[in-house]
PDB file of C-alpha atoms in Angstrom:
ATOM      1  CA  HIS A 586     -23.855   7.134  -7.462  1.00 93.00           C
ATOM      2  CA  VAL A 587     -24.036  10.776  -8.505  1.00 98.00           C
ATOM      3  CA  SER A 588     -21.539  12.691 -10.659  1.00 98.00           C
ATOM      4  CA  MET A 589     -21.373  16.480 -10.604  1.00 98.00           C
ATOM      5  CA  GLY A 590     -19.050  19.304 -11.494  1.00 98.00           C
ATOM      6  CA  PHE A 591     -18.631  22.988 -12.280  1.00 98.00           C
ATOM      7  CA  SER A 592     -16.558  24.053 -15.289  1.00 98.00           C
ATOM      8  CA  ASN A 593     -14.179  27.014 -15.411  1.00 98.00           C
ATOM      9  CA  ARG A 594     -12.658  28.826 -18.380  1.00 97.00           C
ATOM     10  CA  LEU A 595      -9.263  27.092 -18.381  1.00 97.00           C
ATOM     11  CA  GLY A 596      -8.267  25.209 -21.520  1.00 96.00           C
ATOM     12  CA  GLY A 597     -10.741  24.962 -24.366  1.00 97.00           C
ATOM     13  CA  LEU A 598     -10.615  26.184 -27.952  1.00 97.00           C
ATOM     14  CA  SER A 599     -12.510  29.479 -27.975  1.00 97.00           C
ATOM     15  CA  PRO A 600     -10.770  32.734 -28.946  1.00 97.00           C
ATOM     16  CA  ALA A 601     -11.151  36.060 -27.127  1.00 94.00           C
ATOM     17  CA  PRO A 602     -13.531  37.386 -25.832  1.00 94.00           C
ATOM     18  CA  PHE A 603     -14.665  33.825 -25.015  1.00 96.00           C
ATOM     19  CA  GLN A 604     -11.099  32.879 -24.192  1.00 95.00           C
ATOM     20  CA  GLY A 605     -10.981  29.283 -23.109  1.00 97.00           C
ATOM     21  CA  LEU A 606     -13.598  26.732 -22.227  1.00 98.00           C
ATOM     22  CA  ASN A 607     -16.770  28.547 -23.310  1.00 98.00           C
ATOM     23  CA  MET A 608     -19.967  26.463 -23.071  1.00 98.00           C
ATOM     24  CA  SER A 609     -22.452  28.674 -24.969  1.00 97.00           C
ATOM     25  CA  THR A 610     -23.000  30.059 -28.477  1.00 96.00           C
ATOM     26  CA  SER A 611     -25.398  32.748 -27.193  1.00 94.00           C
ATOM     27  CA  ARG A 612     -22.863  35.590 -27.486  1.00 94.00           C
ATOM     28  CA  GLY A 613     -21.418  34.695 -30.868  1.00 95.00           C
ATOM     29  CA  ASP A 614     -18.802  32.001 -30.350  1.00 97.00           C
ATOM     30  CA  ALA A 615     -18.620  29.357 -33.093  1.00 97.00           C
ATOM     31  CA  GLU A 616     -20.726  26.227 -32.642  1.00 97.00           C
ATOM     32  CA  GLU A 617     -17.786  23.927 -33.352  1.00 97.00           C
ATOM     33  CA  ASN A 618     -15.723  25.582 -30.601  1.00 97.00           C
ATOM     34  CA  VAL A 619     -18.520  25.217 -28.060  1.00 98.00           C
ATOM     35  CA  ALA A 620     -19.233  21.611 -29.034  1.00 97.00           C
ATOM     36  CA  ALA A 621     -15.556  20.728 -28.618  1.00 98.00           C
ATOM     37  CA  ASN A 622     -15.342  22.592 -25.293  1.00 98.00           C
ATOM     38  CA  ARG A 623     -18.444  20.858 -23.966  1.00 98.00           C
ATOM     39  CA  GLN A 624     -17.047  17.475 -24.870  1.00 98.00           C
ATOM     40  CA  LEU A 625     -13.748  18.251 -23.115  1.00 98.00           C
ATOM     41  CA  PHE A 626     -15.721  18.924 -19.930  1.00 98.00           C
ATOM     42  CA  LEU A 627     -18.208  16.087 -20.368  1.00 98.00           C
ATOM     43  CA  ASN A 628     -15.324  13.638 -20.837  1.00 97.00           C
ATOM     44  CA  GLU A 629     -14.789  14.112 -17.091  1.00 95.00           C
ATOM     45  CA  PHE A 630     -18.189  12.467 -16.601  1.00 96.00           C
ATOM     46  CA  GLY A 631     -17.731   9.851 -19.311  1.00 96.00           C
ATOM     47  CA  ILE A 632     -20.763  11.186 -21.202  1.00 97.00           C
ATOM     48  CA  GLY A 633     -21.651  13.023 -24.406  1.00 96.00           C
ATOM     49  CA  GLU A 634     -23.771  16.088 -25.085  1.00 96.00           C
ATOM     50  CA  SER A 635     -26.655  13.839 -26.200  1.00 97.00           C
ATOM     51  CA  GLN A 636     -27.120  12.850 -22.527  1.00 98.00           C
ATOM     52  CA  LEU A 637     -27.722  16.424 -21.332  1.00 98.00           C
ATOM     53  CA  ALA A 638     -31.090  17.773 -20.255  1.00 98.00           C
ATOM     54  CA  GLU A 639     -30.817  21.516 -20.841  1.00 98.00           C
ATOM     55  CA  PRO A 640     -33.117  24.236 -19.485  1.00 98.00           C
ATOM     56  CA  LEU A 641     -33.337  27.107 -21.986  1.00 98.00           C
ATOM     57  CA  GLN A 642     -32.885  29.633 -19.195  1.00 98.00           C
ATOM     58  CA  VAL A 643     -34.951  32.812 -19.074  1.00 97.00           C
ATOM     59  CA  SER A 644     -34.181  33.965 -15.491  1.00 97.00           C
ATOM     60  CA  ARG A 645     -37.647  33.098 -14.228  1.00 98.00           C
ATOM     61  CA  ASP A 646     -38.920  30.273 -12.000  1.00 98.00           C
ATOM     62  CA  GLY A 647     -39.819  27.526 -14.450  1.00 98.00           C
ATOM     63  CA  ILE A 648     -39.027  24.092 -12.979  1.00 98.00           C
ATOM     64  CA  GLU A 649     -39.605  20.683 -14.562  1.00 98.00           C
ATOM     65  CA  ILE A 650     -39.155  17.056 -13.547  1.00 98.00           C
ATOM     66  CA  VAL A 651     -37.590  15.468 -16.640  1.00 98.00           C
ATOM     67  CA  HIS A 652     -37.075  11.873 -17.704  1.00 98.00           C
ATOM     68  CA  ALA A 653     -34.992  12.254 -20.852  1.00 98.00           C
ATOM     69  CA  PRO A 654     -32.225  14.383 -22.345  1.00 98.00           C
ATOM     70  CA  GLY A 655     -33.214  17.313 -24.525  1.00 98.00           C
ATOM     71  CA  LYS A 656     -33.900  21.026 -24.409  1.00 98.00           C
ATOM     72  CA  TYR A 657     -36.607  22.382 -22.087  1.00 98.00           C
ATOM     73  CA  ALA A 658     -37.975  25.818 -22.967  1.00 98.00           C
ATOM     74  CA  ASN A 659     -38.756  28.470 -20.326  1.00 98.00           C
ATOM     75  CA  ARG A 660     -37.076  26.513 -17.560  1.00 98.00           C
ATOM     76  CA  ASP A 661     -34.358  27.574 -15.136  1.00 98.00           C
ATOM     77  CA  ALA A 662     -34.312  24.406 -13.018  1.00 98.00           C
ATOM     78  CA  LEU A 663     -34.577  20.713 -13.838  1.00 99.00           C
ATOM     79  CA  ILE A 664     -35.039  17.675 -11.582  1.00 99.00           C
ATOM     80  CA  THR A 665     -34.593  14.005 -12.488  1.00 98.00           C
ATOM     81  CA  VAL A 666     -34.712  10.538 -10.936  1.00 98.00           C
ATOM     82  CA  ASN A 667     -33.509   8.880 -14.156  1.00 98.00           C
ATOM     83  CA  PRO A 668     -29.986   7.442 -14.319  1.00 98.00           C
ATOM     84  CA  GLY A 669     -28.035   8.559 -17.373  1.00 98.00           C
ATOM     85  CA  VAL A 670     -29.854  11.913 -17.703  1.00 98.00           C
ATOM     86  CA  TYR A 671     -27.392  14.689 -16.832  1.00 98.00           C
ATOM     87  CA  LEU A 672     -28.808  18.086 -15.916  1.00 98.00           C
ATOM     88  CA  ARG A 673     -26.909  21.244 -16.785  1.00 98.00           C
ATOM     89  CA  VAL A 674     -27.173  24.981 -16.178  1.00 98.00           C
ATOM     90  CA  LEU A 675     -25.100  27.724 -17.825  1.00 98.00           C
ATOM     91  CA  THR A 676     -23.890  30.733 -15.842  1.00 98.00           C
ATOM     92  CA  ALA A 677     -21.629  33.788 -16.018  1.00 98.00           C
ATOM     93  CA  ASP A 678     -22.482  35.528 -12.683  1.00 98.00           C
ATOM     94  CA  CYS A 679     -25.752  33.939 -11.587  1.00 98.00           C
ATOM     95  CA  SER A 680     -25.349  31.154  -9.045  1.00 98.00           C
ATOM     96  CA  PRO A 681     -25.575  27.534 -10.227  1.00 98.00           C
ATOM     97  CA  ILE A 682     -26.958  25.213  -7.542  1.00 98.00           C
ATOM     98  CA  LEU A 683     -26.598  21.424  -7.764  1.00 98.00           C
ATOM     99  CA  VAL A 684     -28.803  19.337  -5.454  1.00 99.00           C
ATOM    100  CA  TRP A 685     -28.735  15.609  -4.664  1.00 98.00           C
ATOM    101  CA  SER A 686     -30.270  13.218  -2.169  1.00 98.00           C
ATOM    102  CA  LEU A 687     -28.371  10.982   0.225  1.00 98.00           C
ATOM    103  CA  GLU A 688     -31.275   8.513   0.347  1.00 97.00           C
ATOM    104  CA  GLN A 689     -32.605   8.044  -3.187  1.00 97.00           C
ATOM    105  CA  PRO A 690     -31.583   8.561  -6.825  1.00 98.00           C
ATOM    106  CA  LEU A 691     -32.671  12.191  -7.196  1.00 98.00           C
ATOM    107  CA  VAL A 692     -30.817  15.269  -8.469  1.00 98.00           C
ATOM    108  CA  ALA A 693     -31.559  18.843  -9.538  1.00 99.00           C
ATOM    109  CA  ALA A 694     -29.760  21.731 -11.227  1.00 99.00           C
ATOM    110  CA  VAL A 695     -30.916  25.320 -10.597  1.00 98.00           C
ATOM    111  CA  HIS A 696     -29.952  28.688 -12.156  1.00 98.00           C
ATOM    112  CA  SER A 697     -30.607  31.579  -9.759  1.00 98.00           C
ATOM    113  CA  GLY A 698     -29.400  35.142 -10.175  1.00 98.00           C
ATOM    114  CA  TRP A 699     -31.335  37.877  -8.406  1.00 98.00           C
ATOM    115  CA  GLN A 700     -34.386  37.263 -10.600  1.00 98.00           C
ATOM    116  CA  GLY A 701     -34.543  33.595  -9.697  1.00 98.00           C
ATOM    117  CA  SER A 702     -33.870  34.359  -6.055  1.00 98.00           C
ATOM    118  CA  GLU A 703     -36.636  36.965  -5.954  1.00 98.00           C
ATOM    119  CA  LEU A 704     -38.999  34.312  -7.378  1.00 98.00           C
ATOM    120  CA  ASP A 705     -37.633  31.677  -4.933  1.00 98.00           C
ATOM    121  CA  ILE A 706     -36.753  29.186  -7.653  1.00 98.00           C
ATOM    122  CA  LEU A 707     -34.446  27.260  -5.326  1.00 98.00           C
ATOM    123  CA  GLY A 708     -37.075  26.982  -2.600  1.00 98.00           C
ATOM    124  CA  GLN A 709     -39.684  25.919  -5.146  1.00 98.00           C
ATOM    125  CA  THR A 710     -37.322  23.279  -6.572  1.00 98.00           C
ATOM    126  CA  LEU A 711     -36.571  21.826  -3.136  1.00 98.00           C
ATOM    127  CA  GLU A 712     -40.299  21.795  -2.312  1.00 98.00           C
ATOM    128  CA  MET A 713     -41.047  19.959  -5.569  1.00 98.00           C
ATOM    129  CA  MET A 714     -38.390  17.352  -4.731  1.00 98.00           C
ATOM    130  CA  HIS A 715     -40.065  16.889  -1.342  1.00 98.00           C
ATOM    131  CA  ASN A 716     -43.739  17.091  -2.312  1.00 98.00           C
ATOM    132  CA  GLU A 717     -43.703  15.253  -5.642  1.00 98.00           C
ATOM    133  CA  LEU A 718     -40.726  12.894  -5.319  1.00 98.00           C
ATOM    134  CA  GLY A 719     -40.730  12.147  -1.597  1.00 98.00           C
ATOM    135  CA  ALA A 720     -37.336  13.555  -0.673  1.00 98.00           C
ATOM    136  CA  GLU A 721     -36.883  14.327   3.009  1.00 98.00           C
ATOM    137  CA  TYR A 722     -35.355  17.780   3.361  1.00 98.00           C
ATOM    138  CA  ASN A 723     -32.702  16.475   5.746  1.00 98.00           C
ATOM    139  CA  SER A 724     -31.527  14.044   3.042  1.00 98.00           C
ATOM    140  CA  LEU A 725     -30.751  16.758   0.488  1.00 98.00           C
ATOM    141  CA  CYS A 726     -27.319  18.248  -0.183  1.00 98.00           C
ATOM    142  CA  LEU A 727     -26.507  21.448  -2.095  1.00 98.00           C
ATOM    143  CA  ALA A 728     -23.411  22.786  -3.805  1.00 98.00           C
ATOM    144  CA  ILE A 729     -23.644  26.487  -4.709  1.00 98.00           C
ATOM    145  CA  GLY A 730     -21.153  27.128  -7.492  1.00 98.00           C
ATOM    146  CA  PRO A 731     -19.179  30.099  -8.797  1.00 98.00           C
ATOM    147  CA  GLY A 732     -21.321  33.234  -9.105  1.00 98.00           C
ATOM    148  CA  LEU A 733     -21.137  36.814  -7.895  1.00 98.00           C
ATOM    149  CA  THR A 734     -20.110  37.341  -4.282  1.00 98.00           C
ATOM    150  CA  GLN A 735     -21.603  40.218  -2.323  1.00 98.00           C
ATOM    151  CA  ASP A 736     -18.559  42.448  -2.935  1.00 97.00           C
ATOM    152  CA  ASN A 737     -19.307  42.420  -6.666  1.00 97.00           C
ATOM    153  CA  PHE A 738     -23.126  42.164  -6.836  1.00 98.00           C
ATOM    154  CA  GLU A 739     -24.334  45.779  -6.976  1.00 97.00           C
ATOM    155  CA  LEU A 740     -28.064  46.388  -7.396  1.00 97.00           C
ATOM    156  CA  GLY A 741     -30.300  49.445  -7.497  1.00 97.00           C
ATOM    157  CA  PRO A 742     -32.235  51.150  -4.685  1.00 97.00           C
ATOM    158  CA  GLU A 743     -35.448  49.330  -5.620  1.00 97.00           C
ATOM    159  CA  PHE A 744     -33.976  46.112  -4.239  1.00 97.00           C
ATOM    160  CA  LYS A 745     -34.756  47.120  -0.668  1.00 95.00           C
ATOM    161  CA  GLU A 746     -38.341  46.222  -1.596  1.00 96.00           C
ATOM    162  CA  LYS A 747     -37.289  42.828  -2.979  1.00 97.00           C
ATOM    163  CA  PHE A 748     -34.970  41.355  -0.336  1.00 98.00           C
ATOM    164  CA  SER A 749     -34.569  41.458   3.430  1.00 97.00           C
ATOM    165  CA  SER A 750     -31.971  43.981   4.616  1.00 97.00           C
ATOM    166  CA  GLU A 751     -29.758  41.198   5.986  1.00 97.00           C
ATOM    167  CA  TYR A 752     -28.806  40.349   2.398  1.00 98.00           C
ATOM    168  CA  LEU A 753     -28.276  43.966   1.277  1.00 98.00           C
ATOM    169  CA  GLN A 754     -25.233  45.961   2.294  1.00 97.00           C
ATOM    170  CA  PRO A 755     -25.518  49.665   1.430  1.00 97.00           C
ATOM    171  CA  ALA A 756     -23.001  50.589  -1.252  1.00 95.00           C
ATOM    172  CA  ILE A 757     -20.550  53.311  -0.295  1.00 90.00           C
ATOM    173  CA  ASP A 758     -21.563  56.854  -1.338  1.00 91.00           C
ATOM    174  CA  SER A 759     -24.658  55.789  -3.263  1.00 94.00           C
ATOM    175  CA  ASP A 760     -28.270  54.661  -2.851  1.00 95.00           C
ATOM    176  CA  ARG A 761     -27.398  51.230  -4.234  1.00 97.00           C
ATOM    177  CA  PHE A 762     -26.882  47.900  -2.483  1.00 98.00           C
ATOM    178  CA  MET A 763     -24.495  44.952  -2.554  1.00 98.00           C
ATOM    179  CA  PHE A 764     -26.515  41.724  -2.618  1.00 98.00           C
ATOM    180  CA  ASN A 765     -25.458  38.484  -0.937  1.00 98.00           C
ATOM    181  CA  ASN A 766     -27.162  36.008  -3.243  1.00 98.00           C
ATOM    182  CA  ASN A 767     -25.240  33.004  -1.939  1.00 98.00           C
ATOM    183  CA  ALA A 768     -26.305  33.684   1.656  1.00 98.00           C
ATOM    184  CA  TYR A 769     -29.898  34.112   0.463  1.00 98.00           C
ATOM    185  CA  LEU A 770     -29.757  30.755  -1.322  1.00 98.00           C
ATOM    186  CA  ARG A 771     -28.138  29.050   1.671  1.00 98.00           C
ATOM    187  CA  ASP A 772     -30.779  30.415   4.036  1.00 98.00           C
ATOM    188  CA  THR A 773     -33.561  29.310   1.667  1.00 98.00           C
ATOM    189  CA  ALA A 774     -32.303  25.738   2.077  1.00 98.00           C
ATOM    190  CA  LEU A 775     -31.738  26.057   5.829  1.00 98.00           C
ATOM    191  CA  GLN A 776     -35.280  27.341   6.382  1.00 98.00           C
ATOM    192  CA  LEU A 777     -36.671  24.201   4.730  1.00 98.00           C
ATOM    193  CA  GLY A 778     -34.675  22.000   7.087  1.00 98.00           C
ATOM    194  CA  ILE A 779     -31.618  21.108   5.046  1.00 98.00           C
ATOM    195  CA  PRO A 780     -28.707  20.671   7.482  1.00 98.00           C
ATOM    196  CA  SER A 781     -26.043  23.375   7.308  1.00 98.00           C
ATOM    197  CA  ASP A 782     -23.270  20.799   6.921  1.00 98.00           C
ATOM    198  CA  GLN A 783     -24.980  19.553   3.733  1.00 98.00           C
ATOM    199  CA  ILE A 784     -24.752  22.975   2.050  1.00 98.00           C
ATOM    200  CA  GLU A 785     -21.470  24.020   0.450  1.00 98.00           C
ATOM    201  CA  ILE A 786     -20.803  27.438  -1.084  1.00 98.00           C
ATOM    202  CA  LEU A 787     -17.740  27.228  -3.317  1.00 98.00           C
ATOM    203  CA  PRO A 788     -15.162  29.899  -2.343  1.00 97.00           C
ATOM    204  CA  PHE A 789     -15.043  31.605  -5.727  1.00 98.00           C
ATOM    205  CA  CYS A 790     -16.412  34.755  -7.356  1.00 98.00           C
ATOM    206  CA  SER A 791     -17.093  34.849 -11.095  1.00 98.00           C
ATOM    207  CA  TYR A 792     -16.303  38.597 -11.194  1.00 98.00           C
ATOM    208  CA  ARG A 793     -13.204  38.630  -8.992  1.00 98.00           C
ATOM    209  CA  ASP A 794     -11.565  35.421 -10.225  1.00 98.00           C
ATOM    210  CA  SER A 795     -11.145  36.585 -13.821  1.00 97.00           C
ATOM    211  CA  GLU A 796      -8.554  34.000 -14.832  1.00 97.00           C
ATOM    212  CA  LEU A 797     -10.883  31.178 -13.773  1.00 98.00           C
ATOM    213  CA  PHE A 798     -14.398  32.317 -14.719  1.00 98.00           C
ATOM    214  CA  PHE A 799     -16.474  34.248 -17.220  1.00 98.00           C
ATOM    215  CA  SER A 800     -18.420  37.235 -15.856  1.00 98.00           C
ATOM    216  CA  HIS A 801     -21.206  39.035 -17.695  1.00 97.00           C
ATOM    217  CA  ARG A 802     -20.720  42.124 -15.509  1.00 97.00           C
ATOM    218  CA  ARG A 803     -16.960  42.293 -15.660  1.00 97.00           C
ATOM    219  CA  ASP A 804     -16.732  41.541 -19.378  1.00 95.00           C
ATOM    220  CA  GLY A 805     -19.498  43.879 -20.490  1.00 91.00           C
ATOM    221  CA  GLY A 806     -21.918  41.197 -21.623  1.00 86.00           C
ATOM    222  CA  THR A 807     -19.771  39.699 -24.395  1.00 93.00           C
ATOM    223  CA  THR A 808     -18.284  36.700 -22.666  1.00 96.00           C
ATOM    224  CA  GLY A 809     -18.509  32.948 -22.340  1.00 97.00           C
ATOM    225  CA  ARG A 810     -20.497  30.713 -20.030  1.00 98.00           C
ATOM    226  CA  MET A 811     -19.571  28.046 -17.506  1.00 98.00           C
ATOM    227  CA  MET A 812     -21.502  24.796 -17.308  1.00 98.00           C
ATOM    228  CA  SER A 813     -22.578  23.028 -14.132  1.00 98.00           C
ATOM    229  CA  VAL A 814     -23.630  19.378 -14.482  1.00 98.00           C
ATOM    230  CA  ILE A 815     -25.168  16.757 -12.207  1.00 98.00           C
ATOM    231  CA  GLY A 816     -26.500  13.297 -12.987  1.00 98.00           C
ATOM    232  CA  ILE A 817     -27.203   9.853 -11.601  1.00 98.00           C
ATOM    233  CA  ASN A 818     -24.777   7.364 -13.121  1.00 97.00           C
ATOM    234  CA  LYS A 819     -26.178   4.260 -14.775  1.00 91.00           C
TER     235      LYS A 819
END
C-alpha cells in the first residue's frame, strides 16, 4: 500500500513571508518552525522526518534509486522499492510528480520545472523504473501536483529552441512565451505508454492560488516551499 500527498500553505507556524506551513529553511525561515511544520504534515502519513529520503534539488536531471532515508546531493528525483522510505520533493512553482506502480512496490518523486523538463528528468525516471526495476509502463500512475499553469509560466524568446511549439503560447505584445509544463510532463508519460487515465494533473496553480500555495515568481523569491511525499507503507 502506497501513501502520498501534496502539502499546501494552510496552518503551520511560520511568520510572513513564509506565512503558514513552510517546509524549507532555504529562504531564511527558522529551523524550529520548519521542523514543526514538517511534522504536522508528516503526521498525516504516520511518519517522522527521519524516514524521509530527500533530494538536495539543483534543477538538473540527477536521479537515484535509494534504499534508505537521508539526504541525496545533486538529485532532483528519487526512486525506491523499500517500504518505510518516504521520498519527498520541495516546490514553489516547479511541478512535483509522484509516481507509483499498480503491480509492484515501487515509487518515485520528481522535481521538474522548465530546467528538469528540458533535460527530460521525468522521462529518464520512468525509463529507469522500467529498465532497472522491471516496471511495465502501463502499470505506472502519475500525479502531477501544484506548480505553474501555462497562464502564469512566462519564459523568454530563447525557449522556442528548447520546447516544441505546442507547449509554447506566444505572450501578448512581446517576444516571450507561456509554457505548458504540465502538458509537457503528461505527454512525456503518454509517449512511454502510460495510460492517460493513470495520469492526474491536480487542478491548481501555485501562482494563481495564492491563499493555498507558495510561489517563487509571485512572491519575488522570498517565500516558503510545499512538500510532496510518497512512500510504500511497511
